[in-house]
PDB file of C-alpha atoms and ligand atoms in Angstrom:
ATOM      1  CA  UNK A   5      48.332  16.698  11.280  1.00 69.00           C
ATOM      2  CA  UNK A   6      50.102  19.849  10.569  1.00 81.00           C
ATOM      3  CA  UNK A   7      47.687  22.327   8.915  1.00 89.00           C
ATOM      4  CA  UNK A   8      48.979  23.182   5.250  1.00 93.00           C
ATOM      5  CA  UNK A   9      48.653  26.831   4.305  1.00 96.00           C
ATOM      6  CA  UNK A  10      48.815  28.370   0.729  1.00 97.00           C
ATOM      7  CA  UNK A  11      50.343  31.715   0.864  1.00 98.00           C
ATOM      8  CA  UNK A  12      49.596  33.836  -2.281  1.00 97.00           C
ATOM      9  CA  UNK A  13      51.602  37.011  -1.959  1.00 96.00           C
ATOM     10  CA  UNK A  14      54.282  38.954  -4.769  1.00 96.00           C
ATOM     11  CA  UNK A  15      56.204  40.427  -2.003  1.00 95.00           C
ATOM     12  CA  UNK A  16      58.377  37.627  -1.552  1.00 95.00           C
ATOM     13  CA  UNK A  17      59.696  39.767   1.897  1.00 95.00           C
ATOM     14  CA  UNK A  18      56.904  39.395   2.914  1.00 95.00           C
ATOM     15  CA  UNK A  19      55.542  35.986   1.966  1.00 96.00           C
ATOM     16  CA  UNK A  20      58.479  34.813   3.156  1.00 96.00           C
ATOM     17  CA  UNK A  21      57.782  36.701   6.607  1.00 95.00           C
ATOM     18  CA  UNK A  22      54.264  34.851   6.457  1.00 97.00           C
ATOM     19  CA  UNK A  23      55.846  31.703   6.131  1.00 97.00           C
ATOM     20  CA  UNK A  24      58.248  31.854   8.577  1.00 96.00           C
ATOM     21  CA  UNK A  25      55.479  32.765  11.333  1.00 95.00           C
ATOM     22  CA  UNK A  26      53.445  30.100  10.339  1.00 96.00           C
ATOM     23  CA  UNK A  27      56.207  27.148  10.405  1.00 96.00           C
ATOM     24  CA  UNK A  28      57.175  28.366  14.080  1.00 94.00           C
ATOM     25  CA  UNK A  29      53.228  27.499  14.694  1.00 93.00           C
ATOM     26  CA  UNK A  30      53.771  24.257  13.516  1.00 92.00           C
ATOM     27  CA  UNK A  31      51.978  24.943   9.900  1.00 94.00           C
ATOM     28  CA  UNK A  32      53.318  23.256   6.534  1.00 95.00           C
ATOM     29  CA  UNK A  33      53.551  26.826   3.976  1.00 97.00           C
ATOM     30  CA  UNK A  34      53.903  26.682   0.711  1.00 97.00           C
ATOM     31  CA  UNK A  35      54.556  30.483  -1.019  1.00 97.00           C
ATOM     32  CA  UNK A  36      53.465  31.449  -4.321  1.00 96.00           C
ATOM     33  CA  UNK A  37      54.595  34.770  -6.544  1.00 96.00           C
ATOM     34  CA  UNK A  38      52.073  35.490  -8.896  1.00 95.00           C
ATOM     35  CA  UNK A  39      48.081  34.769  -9.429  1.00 95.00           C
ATOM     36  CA  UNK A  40      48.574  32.166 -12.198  1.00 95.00           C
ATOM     37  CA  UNK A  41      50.740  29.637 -10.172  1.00 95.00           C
ATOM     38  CA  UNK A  42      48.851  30.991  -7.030  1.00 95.00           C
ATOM     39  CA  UNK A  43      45.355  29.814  -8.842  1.00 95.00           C
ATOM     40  CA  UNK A  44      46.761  26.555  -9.814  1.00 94.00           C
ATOM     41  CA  UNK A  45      48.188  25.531  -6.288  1.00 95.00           C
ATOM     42  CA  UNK A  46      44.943  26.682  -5.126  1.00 94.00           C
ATOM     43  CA  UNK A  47      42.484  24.146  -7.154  1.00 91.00           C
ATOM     44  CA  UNK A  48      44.199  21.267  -6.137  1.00 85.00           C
ATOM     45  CA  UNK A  49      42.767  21.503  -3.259  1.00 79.00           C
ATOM     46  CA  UNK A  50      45.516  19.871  -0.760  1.00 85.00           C
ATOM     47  CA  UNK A  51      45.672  22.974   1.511  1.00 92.00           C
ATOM     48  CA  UNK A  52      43.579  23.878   4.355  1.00 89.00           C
ATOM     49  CA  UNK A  53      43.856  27.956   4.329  1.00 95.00           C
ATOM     50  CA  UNK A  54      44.696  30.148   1.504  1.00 97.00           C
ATOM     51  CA  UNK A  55      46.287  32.914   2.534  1.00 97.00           C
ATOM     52  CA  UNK A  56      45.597  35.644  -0.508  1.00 97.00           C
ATOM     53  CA  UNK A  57      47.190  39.141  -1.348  1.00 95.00           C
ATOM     54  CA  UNK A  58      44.828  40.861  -3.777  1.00 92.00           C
ATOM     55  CA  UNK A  59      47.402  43.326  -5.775  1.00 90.00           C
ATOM     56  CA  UNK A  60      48.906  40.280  -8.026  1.00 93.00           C
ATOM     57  CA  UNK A  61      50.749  39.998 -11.462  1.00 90.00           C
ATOM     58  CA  UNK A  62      49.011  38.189 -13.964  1.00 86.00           C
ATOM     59  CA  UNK A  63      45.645  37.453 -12.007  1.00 90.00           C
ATOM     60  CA  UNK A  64      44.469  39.858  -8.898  1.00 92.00           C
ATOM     61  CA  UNK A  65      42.959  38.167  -5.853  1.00 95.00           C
ATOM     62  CA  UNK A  66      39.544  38.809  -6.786  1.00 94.00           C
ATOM     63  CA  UNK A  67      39.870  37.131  -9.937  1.00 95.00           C
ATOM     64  CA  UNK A  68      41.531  33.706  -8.066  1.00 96.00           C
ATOM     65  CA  UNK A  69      39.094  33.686  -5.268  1.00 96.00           C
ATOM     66  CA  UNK A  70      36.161  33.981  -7.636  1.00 95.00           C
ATOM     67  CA  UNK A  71      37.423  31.305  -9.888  1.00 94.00           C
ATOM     68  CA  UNK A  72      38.382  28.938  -7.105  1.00 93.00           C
ATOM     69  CA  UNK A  73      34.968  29.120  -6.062  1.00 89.00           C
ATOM     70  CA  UNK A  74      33.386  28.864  -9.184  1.00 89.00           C
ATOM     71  CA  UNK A  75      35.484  25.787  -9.473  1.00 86.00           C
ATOM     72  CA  UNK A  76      34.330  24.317  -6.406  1.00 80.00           C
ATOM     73  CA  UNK A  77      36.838  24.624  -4.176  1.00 84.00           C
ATOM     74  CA  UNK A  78      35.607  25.279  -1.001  1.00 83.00           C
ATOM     75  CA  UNK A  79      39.375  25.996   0.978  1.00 89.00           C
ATOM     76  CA  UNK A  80      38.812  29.045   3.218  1.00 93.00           C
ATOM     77  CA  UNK A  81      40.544  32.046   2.024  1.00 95.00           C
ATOM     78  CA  UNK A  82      42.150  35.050   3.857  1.00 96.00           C
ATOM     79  CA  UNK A  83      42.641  38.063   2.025  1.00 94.00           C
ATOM     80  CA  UNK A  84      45.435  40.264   2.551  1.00 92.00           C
ATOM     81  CA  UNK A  85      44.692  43.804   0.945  1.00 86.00           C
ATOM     82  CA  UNK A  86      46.544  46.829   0.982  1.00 81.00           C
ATOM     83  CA  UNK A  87      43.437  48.870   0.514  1.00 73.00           C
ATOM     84  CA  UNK A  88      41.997  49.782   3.248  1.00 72.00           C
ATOM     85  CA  UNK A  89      38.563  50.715   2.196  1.00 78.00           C
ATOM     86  CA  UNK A  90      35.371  48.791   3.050  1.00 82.00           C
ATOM     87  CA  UNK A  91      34.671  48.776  -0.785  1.00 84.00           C
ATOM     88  CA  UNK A  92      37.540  46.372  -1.363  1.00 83.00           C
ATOM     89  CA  UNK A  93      36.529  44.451   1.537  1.00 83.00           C
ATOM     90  CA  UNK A  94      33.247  43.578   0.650  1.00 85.00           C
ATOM     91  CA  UNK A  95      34.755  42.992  -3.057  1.00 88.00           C
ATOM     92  CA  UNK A  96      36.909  40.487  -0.851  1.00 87.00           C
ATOM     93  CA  UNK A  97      34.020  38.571   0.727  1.00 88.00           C
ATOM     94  CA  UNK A  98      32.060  38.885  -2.170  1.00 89.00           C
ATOM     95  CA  UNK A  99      34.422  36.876  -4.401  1.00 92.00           C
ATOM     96  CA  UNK A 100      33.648  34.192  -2.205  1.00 91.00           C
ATOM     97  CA  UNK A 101      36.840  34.834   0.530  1.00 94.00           C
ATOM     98  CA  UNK A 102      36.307  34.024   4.020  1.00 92.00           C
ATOM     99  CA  UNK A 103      38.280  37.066   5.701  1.00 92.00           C
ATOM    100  CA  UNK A 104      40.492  40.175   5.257  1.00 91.00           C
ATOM    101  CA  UNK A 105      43.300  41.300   7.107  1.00 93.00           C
ATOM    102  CA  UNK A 106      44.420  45.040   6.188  1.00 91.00           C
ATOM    103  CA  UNK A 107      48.226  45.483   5.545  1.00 89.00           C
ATOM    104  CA  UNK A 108      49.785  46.494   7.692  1.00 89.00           C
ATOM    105  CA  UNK A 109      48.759  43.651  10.206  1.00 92.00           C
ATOM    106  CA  UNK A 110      50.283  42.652  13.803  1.00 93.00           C
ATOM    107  CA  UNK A 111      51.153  38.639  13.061  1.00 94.00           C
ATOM    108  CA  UNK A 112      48.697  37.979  16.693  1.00 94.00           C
ATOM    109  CA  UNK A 113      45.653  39.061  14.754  1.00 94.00           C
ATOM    110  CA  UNK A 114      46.455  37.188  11.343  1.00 96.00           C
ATOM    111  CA  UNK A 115      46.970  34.107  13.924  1.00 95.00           C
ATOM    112  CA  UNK A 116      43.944  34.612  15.808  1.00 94.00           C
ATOM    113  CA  UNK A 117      41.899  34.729  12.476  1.00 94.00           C
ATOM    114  CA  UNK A 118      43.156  31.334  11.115  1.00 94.00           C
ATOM    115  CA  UNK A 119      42.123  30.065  14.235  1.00 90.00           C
ATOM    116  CA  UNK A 120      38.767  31.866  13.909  1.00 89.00           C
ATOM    117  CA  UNK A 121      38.480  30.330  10.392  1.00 89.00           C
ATOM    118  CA  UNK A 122      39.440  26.841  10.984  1.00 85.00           C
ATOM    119  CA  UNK A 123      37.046  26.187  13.713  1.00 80.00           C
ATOM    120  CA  UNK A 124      34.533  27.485  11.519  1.00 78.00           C
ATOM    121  CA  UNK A 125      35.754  24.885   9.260  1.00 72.00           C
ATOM    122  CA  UNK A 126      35.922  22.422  11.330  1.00 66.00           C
ATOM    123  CA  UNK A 127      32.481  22.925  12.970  1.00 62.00           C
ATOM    124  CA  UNK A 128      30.667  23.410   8.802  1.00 60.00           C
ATOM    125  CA  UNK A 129      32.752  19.955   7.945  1.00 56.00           C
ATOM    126  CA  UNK A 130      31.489  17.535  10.502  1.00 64.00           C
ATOM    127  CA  UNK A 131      28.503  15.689   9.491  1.00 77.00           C
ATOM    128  CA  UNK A 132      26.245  16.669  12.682  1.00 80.00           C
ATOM    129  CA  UNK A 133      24.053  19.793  13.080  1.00 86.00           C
ATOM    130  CA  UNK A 134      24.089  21.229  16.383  1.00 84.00           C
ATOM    131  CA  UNK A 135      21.734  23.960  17.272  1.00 87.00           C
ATOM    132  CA  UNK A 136      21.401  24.508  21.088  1.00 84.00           C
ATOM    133  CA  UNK A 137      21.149  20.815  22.817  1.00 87.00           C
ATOM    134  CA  UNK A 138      19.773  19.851  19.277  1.00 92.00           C
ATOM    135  CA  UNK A 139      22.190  17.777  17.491  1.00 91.00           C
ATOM    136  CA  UNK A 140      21.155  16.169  14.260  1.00 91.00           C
ATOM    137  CA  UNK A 141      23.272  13.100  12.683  1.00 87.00           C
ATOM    138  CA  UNK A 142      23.469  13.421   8.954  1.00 83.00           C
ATOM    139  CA  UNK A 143      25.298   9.829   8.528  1.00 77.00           C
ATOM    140  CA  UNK A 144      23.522   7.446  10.525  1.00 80.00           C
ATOM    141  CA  UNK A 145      20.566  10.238  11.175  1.00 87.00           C
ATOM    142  CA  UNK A 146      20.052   9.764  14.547  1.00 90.00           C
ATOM    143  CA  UNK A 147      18.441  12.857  16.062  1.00 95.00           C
ATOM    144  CA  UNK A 148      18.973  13.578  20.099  1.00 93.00           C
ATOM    145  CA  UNK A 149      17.760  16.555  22.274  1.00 94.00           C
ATOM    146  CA  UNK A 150      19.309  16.919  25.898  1.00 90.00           C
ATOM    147  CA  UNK A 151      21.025  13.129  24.713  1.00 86.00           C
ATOM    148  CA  UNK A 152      17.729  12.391  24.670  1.00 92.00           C
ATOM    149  CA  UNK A 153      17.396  10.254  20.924  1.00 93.00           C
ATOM    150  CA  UNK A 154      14.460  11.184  19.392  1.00 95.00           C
ATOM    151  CA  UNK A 155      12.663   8.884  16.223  1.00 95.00           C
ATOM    152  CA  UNK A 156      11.979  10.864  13.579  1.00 95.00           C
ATOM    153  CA  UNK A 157      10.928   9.560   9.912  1.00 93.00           C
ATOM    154  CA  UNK A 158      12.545  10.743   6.782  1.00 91.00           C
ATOM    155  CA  UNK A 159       9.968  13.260   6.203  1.00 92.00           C
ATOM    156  CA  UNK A 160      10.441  15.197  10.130  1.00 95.00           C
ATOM    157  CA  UNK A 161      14.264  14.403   9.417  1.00 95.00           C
ATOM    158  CA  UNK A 162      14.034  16.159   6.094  1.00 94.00           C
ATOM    159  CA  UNK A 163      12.109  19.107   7.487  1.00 95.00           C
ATOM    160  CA  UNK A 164      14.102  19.691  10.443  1.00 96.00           C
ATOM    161  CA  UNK A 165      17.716  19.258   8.577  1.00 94.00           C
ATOM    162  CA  UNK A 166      16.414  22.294   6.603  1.00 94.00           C
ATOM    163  CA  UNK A 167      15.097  23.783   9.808  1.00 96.00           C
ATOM    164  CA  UNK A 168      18.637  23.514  11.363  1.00 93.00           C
ATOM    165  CA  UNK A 169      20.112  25.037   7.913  1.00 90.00           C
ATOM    166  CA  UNK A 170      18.408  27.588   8.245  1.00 91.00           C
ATOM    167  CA  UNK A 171      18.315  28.587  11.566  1.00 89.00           C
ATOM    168  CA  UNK A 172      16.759  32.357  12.670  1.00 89.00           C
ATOM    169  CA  UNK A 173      15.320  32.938   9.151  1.00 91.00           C
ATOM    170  CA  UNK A 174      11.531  33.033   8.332  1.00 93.00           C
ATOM    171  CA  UNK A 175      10.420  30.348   6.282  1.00 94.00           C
ATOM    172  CA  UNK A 176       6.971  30.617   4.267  1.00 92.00           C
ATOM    173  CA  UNK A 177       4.911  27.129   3.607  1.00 89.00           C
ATOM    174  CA  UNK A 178       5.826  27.685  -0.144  1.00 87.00           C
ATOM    175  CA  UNK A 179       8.949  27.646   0.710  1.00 90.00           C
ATOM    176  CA  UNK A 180       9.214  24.922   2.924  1.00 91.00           C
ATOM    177  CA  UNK A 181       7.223  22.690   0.487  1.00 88.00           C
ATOM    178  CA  UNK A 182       8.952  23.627  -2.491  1.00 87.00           C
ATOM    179  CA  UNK A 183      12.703  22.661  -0.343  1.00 88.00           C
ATOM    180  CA  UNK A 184      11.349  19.665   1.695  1.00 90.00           C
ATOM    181  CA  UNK A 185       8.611  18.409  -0.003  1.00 85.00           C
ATOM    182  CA  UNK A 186      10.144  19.733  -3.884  1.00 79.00           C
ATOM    183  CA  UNK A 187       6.796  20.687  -4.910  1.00 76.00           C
ATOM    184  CA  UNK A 188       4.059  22.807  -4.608  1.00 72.00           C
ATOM    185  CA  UNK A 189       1.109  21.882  -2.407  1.00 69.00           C
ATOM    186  CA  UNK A 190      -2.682  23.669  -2.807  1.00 67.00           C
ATOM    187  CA  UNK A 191      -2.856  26.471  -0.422  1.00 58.00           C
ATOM    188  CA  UNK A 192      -5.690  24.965   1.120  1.00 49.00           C
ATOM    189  CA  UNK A 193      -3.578  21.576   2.200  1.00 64.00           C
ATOM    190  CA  UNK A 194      -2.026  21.903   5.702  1.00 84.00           C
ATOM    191  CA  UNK A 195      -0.026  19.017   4.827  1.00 88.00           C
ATOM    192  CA  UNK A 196       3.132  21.136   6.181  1.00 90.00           C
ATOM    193  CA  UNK A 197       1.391  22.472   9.207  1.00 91.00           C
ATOM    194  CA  UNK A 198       0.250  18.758  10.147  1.00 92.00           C
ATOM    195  CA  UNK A 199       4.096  17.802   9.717  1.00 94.00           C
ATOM    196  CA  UNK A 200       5.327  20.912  11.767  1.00 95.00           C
ATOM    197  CA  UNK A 201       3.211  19.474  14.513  1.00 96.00           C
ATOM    198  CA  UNK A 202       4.674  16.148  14.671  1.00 96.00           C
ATOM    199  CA  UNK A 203       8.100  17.722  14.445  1.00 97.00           C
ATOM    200  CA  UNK A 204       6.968  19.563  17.521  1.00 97.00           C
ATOM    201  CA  UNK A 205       5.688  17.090  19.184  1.00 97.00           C
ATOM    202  CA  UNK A 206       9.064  14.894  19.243  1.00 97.00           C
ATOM    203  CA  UNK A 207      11.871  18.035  19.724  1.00 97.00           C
ATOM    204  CA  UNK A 208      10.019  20.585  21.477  1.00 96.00           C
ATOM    205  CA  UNK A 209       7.423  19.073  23.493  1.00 95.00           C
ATOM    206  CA  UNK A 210       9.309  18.395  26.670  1.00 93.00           C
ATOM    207  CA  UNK A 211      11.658  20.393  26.248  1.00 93.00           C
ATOM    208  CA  UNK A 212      12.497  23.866  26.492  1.00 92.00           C
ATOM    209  CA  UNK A 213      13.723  26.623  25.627  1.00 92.00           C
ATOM    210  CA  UNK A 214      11.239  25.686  21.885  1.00 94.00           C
ATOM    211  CA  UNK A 215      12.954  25.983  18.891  1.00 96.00           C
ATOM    212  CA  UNK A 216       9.896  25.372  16.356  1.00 96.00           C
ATOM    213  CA  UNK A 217       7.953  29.089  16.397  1.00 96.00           C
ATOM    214  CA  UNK A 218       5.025  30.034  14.371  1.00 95.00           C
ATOM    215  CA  UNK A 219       5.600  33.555  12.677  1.00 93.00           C
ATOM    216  CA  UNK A 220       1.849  34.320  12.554  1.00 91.00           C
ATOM    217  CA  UNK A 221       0.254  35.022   8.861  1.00 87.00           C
ATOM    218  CA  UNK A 222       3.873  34.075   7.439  1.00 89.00           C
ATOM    219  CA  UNK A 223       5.193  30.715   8.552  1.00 92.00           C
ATOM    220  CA  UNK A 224       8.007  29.176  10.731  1.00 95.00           C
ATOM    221  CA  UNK A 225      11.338  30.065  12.071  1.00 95.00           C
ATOM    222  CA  UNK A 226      13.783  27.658  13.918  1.00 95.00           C
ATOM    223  CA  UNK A 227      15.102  30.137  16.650  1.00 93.00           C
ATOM    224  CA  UNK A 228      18.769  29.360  17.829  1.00 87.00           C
ATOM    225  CA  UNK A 229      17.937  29.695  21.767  1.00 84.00           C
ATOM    226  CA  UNK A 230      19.808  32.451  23.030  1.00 75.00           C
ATOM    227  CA  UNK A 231      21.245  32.810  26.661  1.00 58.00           C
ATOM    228  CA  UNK A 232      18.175  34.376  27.887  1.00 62.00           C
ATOM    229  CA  UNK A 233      15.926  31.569  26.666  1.00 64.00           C
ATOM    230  CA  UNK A 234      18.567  28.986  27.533  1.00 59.00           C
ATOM    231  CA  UNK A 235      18.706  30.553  31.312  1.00 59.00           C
ATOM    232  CA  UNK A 236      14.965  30.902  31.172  1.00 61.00           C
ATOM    233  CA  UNK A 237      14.998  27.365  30.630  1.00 60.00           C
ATOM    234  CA  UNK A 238      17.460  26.147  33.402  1.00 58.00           C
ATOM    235  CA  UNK A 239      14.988  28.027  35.830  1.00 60.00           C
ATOM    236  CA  UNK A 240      11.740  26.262  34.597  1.00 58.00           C
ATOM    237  CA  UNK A 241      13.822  23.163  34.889  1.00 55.00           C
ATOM    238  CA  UNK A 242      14.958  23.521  38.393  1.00 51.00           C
TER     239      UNK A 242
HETATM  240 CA1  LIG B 305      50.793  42.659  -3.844  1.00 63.08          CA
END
């Protein structure tokens, strides 16, 4: 299916330009003049990319992105800004866009972000978590490593989904039992360290590089294995 692009943008020149690059890559474009139509195309939802100038009549960029977020809309956004100062930029992203591209742009690099964005799109939509040879199944929540499946019950499920949404970040006990567990366990119960084990036990045990590490005095961190560790691995193996 043809991917369906909104393109935001009062220059109709070059909107128009926009469009016409897009259609000879096979996309469907629809153009938009001005932030108040450009908002209201936008929260139907139908497109896959929104392609967003921030100097608008009537509502600026900012304004859309943050209300088309606020709205739950969740189509990545590419913002086109004349401005070329990291303050606007990180004004951009923090509206809740996905990308900027500084006018003037060569049409290759607007391409190759699209692409950029939609397989982060695609990869965030599917309803597996893959981390390394990890891959966790949030429909029929089957769990493999190496296509090895691997049993887990709801609890280990529920830990490690959170593990593998959180991947490289240090995670306290509190923390841990307040997300997983929704409450708050006695500091004397090792009622998480007792489930980390099992967790271990069934995705890191035979296997390498581990994923699971103990951050000593603080908690856990789910490590995304890195070449090293993945090479480091192949050796051990072999
Ligand atoms: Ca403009």
């Amino acid at each position: 299916m043809a991917m369906r692009v909104l393109v935001i943008e009062d220059e109709q020149k070059m909107a128009d330009l926009i469009k016409r690059g897009l259609e000879e890559e096979g996309m469907e474009v629809e153009t938009v003049y001005d932030g108040e139509t450009g908002l209201e195309a936008g929260k139907d939802g139908k497109h896959d990319l929104i392609i967003l100038d921030l100097g608008l009549p009537g509502r600026d960029g900012l304004d859309i992105s943050r209300e088309l977020r606020s709205t739950g809309v969740k189509t990545p956004i590419l913002i086109l800004t004349a401005q070329d100062s990291t303050e606007m930029k990180v004004r951009g992203l923090d509206s809740g866009a996905d990308d900027y591209l500084t006018k003037p742009f060569a049409f290759a690099e607007m391409l190759a972000r699209i692409r950029a964005l939609q397989r982060r799109t695609l990869s965030e939509d599917s309803t597996k978590l893959q981390i390394g040879d990890l891959s966790l199944n949030l429909i029929n929540r089957r769990v493999n490593r190496a296509n090895v499946e691997v049993q887990l019950t709801g609890k280990e499920f529920a830990l490690l989904e959170f593990f593998m949404r959180h991947p490289d970040e240090i995670l306290s006990r509190e923390t841990l039992s307040e997300k997983v567990w929704e409450e708050t366990f006695d500091t004397l119960t090792n009622v998480i360290d007792v489930y980390i084990n099992y967790l271990r036990n069934k995705i890191d045990r035979q296997f390498e590089p581990k994923l699971i590490h103990t951050v000593r005095g603080v908690g856990y961190m789910f490590k995304t294995p890195t070449a090293d560790s993945r090479l480091l691995a192949e050796t051990k193996a072999s």
